[in-house]
PDB file of C-alpha atoms in Angstrom:
ATOM      1  CA  MET Q 185    -100.090 -32.705  34.817  1.00  0.00           C
ATOM      2  CA  ALA Q 186     -97.494 -32.440  32.036  1.00  0.00           C
ATOM      3  CA  GLN Q 187     -98.580 -33.363  28.543  1.00  0.00           C
ATOM      4  CA  ASN Q 188     -95.614 -35.712  28.196  1.00  0.00           C
ATOM      5  CA  GLU Q 189     -96.613 -37.617  31.325  1.00  0.00           C
ATOM      6  CA  LYS Q 190     -95.373 -41.207  31.326  1.00  0.00           C
ATOM      7  CA  LYS Q 191     -98.206 -43.681  31.850  1.00  0.00           C
ATOM      8  CA  TYR Q 192     -98.452 -47.438  32.347  1.00  0.00           C
ATOM      9  CA  SER Q 193    -100.712 -49.653  30.253  1.00  0.00           C
ATOM     10  CA  GLN Q 194    -102.267 -53.036  31.018  1.00  0.00           C
ATOM     11  CA  ILE Q 195     -99.892 -54.570  28.457  1.00  0.00           C
ATOM     12  CA  GLU Q 196     -97.041 -53.902  30.906  1.00  0.00           C
ATOM     13  CA  SER Q 197     -98.747 -55.841  33.714  1.00  0.00           C
ATOM     14  CA  LYS Q 198     -96.801 -59.008  32.841  1.00  0.00           C
ATOM     15  CA  ASP Q 199     -93.582 -57.248  33.921  1.00  0.00           C
ATOM     16  CA  ILE Q 200     -94.921 -54.687  36.407  1.00  0.00           C
ATOM     17  CA  LYS Q 201     -97.528 -55.105  39.144  1.00  0.00           C
ATOM     18  CA  LEU Q 202    -100.078 -52.374  38.429  1.00  0.00           C
ATOM     19  CA  VAL Q 203    -102.795 -50.997  40.714  1.00  0.00           C
ATOM     20  CA  LYS Q 204    -105.209 -48.061  40.811  1.00  0.00           C
ATOM     21  CA  ARG Q 205    -104.064 -46.581  44.107  1.00  0.00           C
ATOM     22  CA  PRO Q 206    -102.730 -43.105  44.965  1.00  0.00           C
ATOM     23  CA  SER Q 207     -98.979 -42.624  44.792  1.00  0.00           C
ATOM     24  CA  ASP Q 208     -97.100 -43.049  48.068  1.00  0.00           C
ATOM     25  CA  LEU Q 209     -94.307 -40.801  46.771  1.00  0.00           C
ATOM     26  CA  ASP Q 210     -96.420 -37.787  45.759  1.00  0.00           C
ATOM     27  CA  GLU Q 211     -99.507 -36.751  47.732  1.00  0.00           C
ATOM     28  CA  PHE Q 212    -100.855 -34.803  44.741  1.00  0.00           C
ATOM     29  CA  ASP Q 213    -100.654 -37.839  42.442  1.00  0.00           C
ATOM     30  CA  ASP Q 214    -104.006 -39.337  43.439  1.00  0.00           C
ATOM     31  CA  ASP Q 215    -106.147 -39.772  40.298  1.00  0.00           C
ATOM     32  CA  SER Q 216    -108.149 -42.945  41.011  1.00  0.00           C
ATOM     33  CA  ASN Q 217    -108.339 -43.834  37.313  1.00  0.00           C
ATOM     34  CA  THR Q 218    -104.571 -43.903  36.784  1.00  0.00           C
ATOM     35  CA  LEU Q 219    -102.529 -47.111  36.784  1.00  0.00           C
ATOM     36  CA  ARG Q 220     -99.500 -47.022  39.071  1.00  0.00           C
ATOM     37  CA  ALA Q 221     -96.696 -49.476  39.760  1.00  0.00           C
ATOM     38  CA  VAL Q 222     -96.037 -51.374  42.968  1.00  0.00           C
ATOM     39  CA  LEU Q 223     -92.369 -51.077  43.918  1.00  0.00           C
ATOM     40  CA  SER Q 224     -90.337 -53.937  45.401  1.00  0.00           C
ATOM     41  CA  CYS Q 225     -90.756 -52.315  48.824  1.00  0.00           C
ATOM     42  CA  GLY Q 226     -94.548 -52.446  48.457  1.00  0.00           C
ATOM     43  CA  HIS Q 227     -95.172 -48.739  47.977  1.00  0.00           C
ATOM     44  CA  VAL Q 228     -97.002 -47.370  44.950  1.00  0.00           C
ATOM     45  CA  THR Q 229     -95.780 -44.834  42.413  1.00  0.00           C
ATOM     46  CA  SER Q 230     -96.321 -43.400  38.973  1.00  0.00           C
ATOM     47  CA  ALA Q 231     -93.419 -43.351  36.528  1.00  0.00           C
ATOM     48  CA  ASP Q 232     -93.117 -39.572  36.782  1.00  0.00           C
ATOM     49  CA  SER Q 233     -93.184 -39.550  40.591  1.00  0.00           C
ATOM     50  CA  LEU Q 234     -90.473 -42.211  40.711  1.00  0.00           C
ATOM     51  CA  THR Q 235     -88.357 -40.327  38.178  1.00  0.00           C
ATOM     52  CA  ASP Q 236     -88.632 -37.081  40.151  1.00  0.00           C
ATOM     53  CA  CYS Q 237     -87.933 -38.839  43.457  1.00  0.00           C
ATOM     54  CA  CYS Q 238     -84.783 -40.566  42.181  1.00  0.00           C
ATOM     55  CA  LYS Q 239     -83.546 -37.473  40.363  1.00  0.00           C
ATOM     56  CA  ALA Q 240     -83.794 -35.501  43.610  1.00  0.00           C
ATOM     57  CA  GLN Q 241     -81.714 -38.171  45.379  1.00  0.00           C
ATOM     58  CA  LEU Q 242     -79.054 -38.120  42.656  1.00  0.00           C
ATOM     59  CA  ASP Q 243     -78.941 -34.320  42.735  1.00  0.00           C
ATOM     60  CA  ARG Q 244     -78.151 -34.578  46.464  1.00  0.00           C
ATOM     61  CA  GLY Q 245     -75.192 -36.836  45.645  1.00  0.00           C
ATOM     62  CA  GLU Q 246     -76.772 -40.083  46.842  1.00  0.00           C
ATOM     63  CA  THR Q 247     -75.107 -43.286  45.583  1.00  0.00           C
ATOM     64  CA  GLU Q 248     -78.098 -45.499  46.395  1.00  0.00           C
ATOM     65  CA  LEU Q 249     -81.710 -45.040  45.352  1.00  0.00           C
ATOM     66  CA  LYS Q 250     -84.106 -45.582  48.252  1.00  0.00           C
ATOM     67  CA  CYS Q 251     -87.804 -45.363  48.978  1.00  0.00           C
ATOM     68  CA  PRO Q 252     -88.391 -42.098  50.878  1.00  0.00           C
ATOM     69  CA  VAL Q 253     -91.227 -43.756  52.799  1.00  0.00           C
ATOM     70  CA  CYS Q 254     -89.521 -46.899  54.150  1.00  0.00           C
ATOM     71  CA  GLN Q 255     -85.853 -46.336  53.177  1.00  0.00           C
ATOM     72  CA  LYS Q 256     -85.649 -49.695  51.412  1.00  0.00           C
ATOM     73  CA  LYS Q 257     -83.121 -49.690  48.593  1.00  0.00           C
ATOM     74  CA  TRP Q 258     -84.283 -49.976  44.985  1.00  0.00           C
ATOM     75  CA  THR Q 259     -82.085 -51.573  42.345  1.00  0.00           C
ATOM     76  CA  TYR Q 260     -81.198 -49.393  39.391  1.00  0.00           C
ATOM     77  CA  HIS Q 261     -82.761 -52.008  37.109  1.00  0.00           C
ATOM     78  CA  GLU Q 262     -86.077 -51.594  38.947  1.00  0.00           C
ATOM     79  CA  VAL Q 263     -85.900 -47.815  38.713  1.00  0.00           C
ATOM     80  CA  ARG Q 264     -85.153 -47.881  34.994  1.00  0.00           C
ATOM     81  CA  LEU Q 265     -88.110 -50.185  34.376  1.00  0.00           C
ATOM     82  CA  LEU Q 266     -90.733 -48.585  36.618  1.00  0.00           C
ATOM     83  CA  ALA Q 267     -89.692 -44.973  36.001  1.00  0.00           C
ATOM     84  CA  LYS Q 268     -89.868 -45.615  32.243  1.00  0.00           C
ATOM     85  CA  LEU Q 269     -86.717 -43.554  31.835  1.00  0.00           C
ATOM     86  CA  THR Q 270     -86.286 -41.858  28.485  1.00  0.00           C
ATOM     87  CA  ASP Q 271     -82.906 -42.098  26.734  1.00  0.00           C
ATOM     88  CA  ASN Q 272     -81.962 -38.630  27.975  1.00  0.00           C
ATOM     89  CA  GLU Q 273     -83.062 -39.428  31.526  1.00  0.00           C
ATOM     90  CA  GLN Q 274     -81.120 -42.692  31.542  1.00  0.00           C
ATOM     91  CA  GLN Q 275     -77.981 -40.936  30.304  1.00  0.00           C
ATOM     92  CA  TYR Q 276     -78.365 -38.378  33.087  1.00  0.00           C
ATOM     93  CA  PHE Q 277     -78.949 -41.070  35.719  1.00  0.00           C
ATOM     94  CA  ASP Q 278     -75.994 -43.172  34.488  1.00  0.00           C
ATOM     95  CA  LYS Q 279     -73.630 -40.207  34.453  1.00  0.00           C
ATOM     96  CA  THR Q 280     -74.762 -38.736  37.781  1.00  0.00           C
ATOM     97  CA  LEU Q 281     -74.830 -42.065  39.620  1.00  0.00           C
ATOM     98  CA  GLY Q 282     -71.439 -42.994  38.182  1.00  0.00           C
ATOM     99  CA  LYS Q 283     -69.878 -39.725  39.338  1.00  0.00           C
ATOM    100  CA  SER Q 284     -71.338 -40.180  42.831  1.00  0.00           C
ATOM    101  CA  VAL Q 285     -69.964 -43.724  43.073  1.00  0.00           C
ATOM    102  CA  ILE Q 286     -66.482 -42.582  42.058  1.00  0.00           C
ATOM    103  CA  LYS Q 287     -66.562 -39.595  44.419  1.00  0.00           C
ATOM    104  CA  ASN Q 288     -67.489 -41.827  47.357  1.00  0.00           C
ATOM    105  CA  SER Q 289     -65.275 -44.797  46.465  1.00  0.00           C
ATOM    106  CA  PRO Q 290     -61.547 -43.929  46.270  1.00  0.00           C
ATOM    107  CA  ALA Q 291     -60.599 -47.531  45.430  1.00  0.00           C
ATOM    108  CA  GLN Q 292     -62.846 -47.526  42.381  1.00  0.00           C
ATOM    109  CA  HIS Q 293     -61.539 -44.085  41.371  1.00  0.00           C
ATOM    110  CA  TYR Q 294     -58.019 -45.550  41.443  1.00  0.00           C
ATOM    111  CA  MET Q 295     -59.098 -48.500  39.310  1.00  0.00           C
ATOM    112  CA  LEU Q 296     -60.685 -46.143  36.793  1.00  0.00           C
ATOM    113  CA  ALA Q 297     -57.529 -44.027  36.579  1.00  0.00           C
ATOM    114  CA  LYS Q 298     -55.416 -47.163  36.194  1.00  0.00           C
ATOM    115  CA  LEU Q 299     -57.588 -48.403  33.335  1.00  0.00           C
ATOM    116  CA  HIS Q 300     -57.086 -45.140  31.478  1.00  0.00           C
ATOM    117  CA  GLY Q 301     -53.440 -44.649  32.429  1.00  0.00           C
ATOM    118  CA  THR Q 302     -54.271 -41.191  33.800  1.00  0.00           C
ATOM    119  CA  GLY Q 303     -56.211 -39.646  36.654  1.00  0.00           C
ATOM    120  CA  ASP Q 304     -57.857 -37.132  34.339  1.00  0.00           C
ATOM    121  CA  VAL Q 305     -60.841 -39.084  32.979  1.00  0.00           C
ATOM    122  CA  MET Q 306     -64.550 -38.539  32.464  1.00  0.00           C
ATOM    123  CA  ALA Q 307     -66.966 -40.499  34.659  1.00  0.00           C
ATOM    124  CA  SER Q 308     -69.017 -41.442  31.599  1.00  0.00           C
ATOM    125  CA  GLN Q 309     -66.069 -43.239  29.949  1.00  0.00           C
ATOM    126  CA  TYR Q 310     -66.502 -46.542  31.733  1.00  0.00           C
ATOM    127  CA  PHE Q 311     -68.933 -49.392  32.207  1.00  0.00           C
ATOM    128  CA  GLN Q 312     -69.522 -50.891  35.620  1.00  0.00           C
ATOM    129  CA  ILE Q 313     -71.737 -53.336  37.445  1.00  0.00           C
ATOM    130  CA  PHE Q 314     -72.527 -53.909  41.095  1.00  0.00           C
ATOM    131  CA  ILE Q 315     -71.553 -57.112  42.914  1.00  0.00           C
ATOM    132  CA  ARG Q 316     -73.646 -58.411  45.807  1.00  0.00           C
ATOM    133  CA  PHE Q 317     -71.692 -60.950  47.898  1.00  0.00           C
ATOM    134  CA  ASN Q 318     -72.828 -62.713  51.082  1.00  0.00           C
ATOM    135  CA  ASP Q 319     -75.924 -60.475  51.293  1.00  0.00           C
ATOM    136  CA  LYS Q 320     -73.765 -57.417  51.915  1.00  0.00           C
ATOM    137  CA  ARG Q 321     -74.280 -54.036  50.252  1.00  0.00           C
ATOM    138  CA  ASP Q 322     -73.705 -53.856  46.509  1.00  0.00           C
ATOM    139  CA  SER Q 323     -70.088 -53.063  45.608  1.00  0.00           C
ATOM    140  CA  PRO Q 324     -69.352 -51.138  42.384  1.00  0.00           C
ATOM    141  CA  LEU Q 325     -66.921 -52.819  39.989  1.00  0.00           C
ATOM    142  CA  ILE Q 326     -65.542 -51.111  36.905  1.00  0.00           C
ATOM    143  CA  VAL Q 327     -65.529 -53.662  34.086  1.00  0.00           C
ATOM    144  CA  ALA Q 328     -64.507 -51.846  30.908  1.00  0.00           C
ATOM    145  CA  THR Q 329     -63.921 -48.518  29.209  1.00  0.00           C
ATOM    146  CA  SER Q 330     -66.004 -49.139  26.088  1.00  0.00           C
ATOM    147  CA  LYS Q 331     -69.321 -50.798  25.318  1.00  0.00           C
ATOM    148  CA  GLU Q 332     -67.674 -53.400  23.066  1.00  0.00           C
ATOM    149  CA  GLN Q 333     -65.119 -54.315  25.709  1.00  0.00           C
ATOM    150  CA  PHE Q 334     -67.859 -54.493  28.338  1.00  0.00           C
ATOM    151  CA  GLU Q 335     -70.067 -56.829  26.287  1.00  0.00           C
ATOM    152  CA  ASN Q 336     -67.120 -59.125  25.487  1.00  0.00           C
ATOM    153  CA  THR Q 337     -66.030 -59.472  29.117  1.00  0.00           C
ATOM    154  CA  THR Q 338     -66.539 -63.015  30.431  1.00  0.00           C
ATOM    155  CA  ILE Q 339     -68.088 -63.895  33.781  1.00  0.00           C
ATOM    156  CA  GLN Q 340     -64.736 -65.440  34.734  1.00  0.00           C
ATOM    157  CA  GLN Q 341     -62.997 -62.115  34.082  1.00  0.00           C
ATOM    158  CA  ILE Q 342     -65.551 -60.297  36.233  1.00  0.00           C
ATOM    159  CA  LYS Q 343     -64.850 -62.733  39.069  1.00  0.00           C
ATOM    160  CA  GLU Q 344     -61.121 -62.140  38.711  1.00  0.00           C
ATOM    161  CA  LYS Q 345     -61.562 -58.344  38.732  1.00  0.00           C
ATOM    162  CA  PHE Q 346     -63.731 -58.478  41.843  1.00  0.00           C
ATOM    163  CA  ILE Q 347     -61.311 -60.777  43.680  1.00  0.00           C
ATOM    164  CA  ALA Q 348     -58.379 -58.507  42.779  1.00  0.00           C
ATOM    165  CA  ALA Q 349     -60.252 -55.484  44.162  1.00  0.00           C
ATOM    166  CA  THR Q 350     -61.572 -57.194  47.308  1.00  0.00           C
ATOM    167  CA  PRO Q 351     -59.123 -58.431  49.992  1.00  0.00           C
ATOM    168  CA  GLY Q 352     -59.877 -61.823  51.537  1.00  0.00           C
ATOM    169  CA  MET Q 353     -61.969 -63.155  48.675  1.00  0.00           C
ATOM    170  CA  PRO Q 354     -61.860 -66.911  47.867  1.00  0.00           C
ATOM    171  CA  GLU Q 355     -60.659 -68.356  44.549  1.00  0.00           C
ATOM    172  CA  THR Q 356     -62.912 -67.935  41.516  1.00  0.00           C
ATOM    173  CA  ASP Q 357     -63.852 -71.629  41.387  1.00  0.00           C
ATOM    174  CA  ARG Q 358     -65.458 -71.286  44.831  1.00  0.00           C
ATOM    175  CA  ILE Q 359     -67.826 -68.565  43.631  1.00  0.00           C
ATOM    176  CA  ARG Q 360     -70.836 -68.876  41.363  1.00  0.00           C
ATOM    177  CA  ALA Q 361     -72.349 -65.832  39.709  1.00  0.00           C
ATOM    178  CA  VAL Q 362     -76.115 -65.283  39.531  1.00  0.00           C
ATOM    179  CA  PHE Q 363     -78.022 -62.701  37.478  1.00  0.00           C
ATOM    180  CA  GLY Q 364     -81.733 -62.504  38.195  1.00  0.00           C
ATOM    181  CA  MET Q 365     -82.618 -66.147  38.846  1.00  0.00           C
ATOM    182  CA  ASP Q 366     -80.019 -67.608  36.470  1.00  0.00           C
ATOM    183  CA  GLN Q 367     -76.671 -69.131  37.405  1.00  0.00           C
ATOM    184  CA  LEU Q 368     -74.063 -67.876  34.951  1.00  0.00           C
ATOM    185  CA  ASP Q 369     -71.536 -69.890  32.979  1.00  0.00           C
ATOM    186  CA  ASP Q 370     -68.026 -68.565  33.606  1.00  0.00           C
ATOM    187  CA  LYS Q 371     -67.119 -68.913  29.919  1.00  0.00           C
ATOM    188  CA  GLU Q 372     -70.022 -66.800  28.637  1.00  0.00           C
ATOM    189  CA  THR Q 373     -69.897 -63.035  28.215  1.00  0.00           C
ATOM    190  CA  VAL Q 374     -71.755 -60.084  29.669  1.00  0.00           C
ATOM    191  CA  GLY Q 375     -73.355 -59.520  26.265  1.00  0.00           C
ATOM    192  CA  PHE Q 376     -74.568 -63.118  26.068  1.00  0.00           C
ATOM    193  CA  TYR Q 377     -76.584 -62.673  29.270  1.00  0.00           C
ATOM    194  CA  GLN Q 378     -77.703 -59.145  28.283  1.00  0.00           C
ATOM    195  CA  ILE Q 379     -76.143 -57.710  31.423  1.00  0.00           C
ATOM    196  CA  THR Q 380     -76.101 -53.928  31.148  1.00  0.00           C
ATOM    197  CA  HIS Q 381     -74.182 -51.049  32.691  1.00  0.00           C
ATOM    198  CA  LEU Q 382     -75.063 -50.709  36.419  1.00  0.00           C
ATOM    199  CA  SER Q 383     -76.725 -54.140  36.609  1.00  0.00           C
ATOM    200  CA  VAL Q 384     -76.404 -56.145  39.843  1.00  0.00           C
ATOM    201  CA  LEU Q 385     -74.712 -59.568  39.878  1.00  0.00           C
ATOM    202  CA  THR Q 386     -74.888 -61.797  42.953  1.00  0.00           C
ATOM    203  CA  PHE Q 387     -71.849 -63.861  43.953  1.00  0.00           C
ATOM    204  CA  VAL Q 388     -72.584 -66.968  46.035  1.00  0.00           C
ATOM    205  CA  MET Q 389     -70.058 -69.254  47.734  1.00  0.00           C
ATOM    206  CA  ARG Q 390     -70.068 -72.835  46.456  1.00  0.00           C
ATOM    207  CA  MET Q 391     -70.568 -75.180  49.389  1.00  0.00           C
ATOM    208  CA  ASP Q 392     -68.703 -77.978  47.579  1.00  0.00           C
ATOM    209  CA  GLY Q 393     -65.907 -75.734  46.285  1.00  0.00           C
ATOM    210  CA  GLY Q 394     -66.485 -77.122  42.794  1.00  0.00           C
ATOM    211  CA  SER Q 395     -65.296 -75.705  39.508  1.00  0.00           C
ATOM    212  CA  GLY Q 396     -67.142 -73.118  37.425  1.00  0.00           C
ATOM    213  CA  SER Q 397     -70.260 -74.133  35.522  1.00  0.00           C
TER     214      SER Q 397
END
């Protein structure tokens, strides 16, 4: 195997479930002494196998990263963590995934052009997140055109952007935003919650229709 092979250590076991089982993504990755990660779908992989698998999907123009064994979708956050992406790999993934999303989502392409005031823009010149609402597929939402602007965007502003881009959505005070297991305060910013480019936020309808937290 390559000398720069990415390996897991027991120290990472608090964040990643590690096992000594052969990879389900690469039949030749079967060293019984190697630690591998258990994916959210239950299949096992090494960091290198996961990187290669996802890169192949991106090179085919896929906009979602899925397990080739069971077709369950992986979040980009999970892939970044378990694939142990290097800075160069993450830049490639961000740029390639972003271009695929724009190519396959005319509405988001229009929003991007509107933000820049021109249709001639680079896919890497924006920051976006994905919104999961009512257990439907994740919808891409362009938030900002610079890192500083992205980090200073409030949760309330994200709600307003999503509502403006999504016909039939309820008012912002009827939606609560969740990141991970935490309910988000509308007044706080993306940077405060350490939400990063291509993270997934979940929007949940408030049963009581109350105001933001």
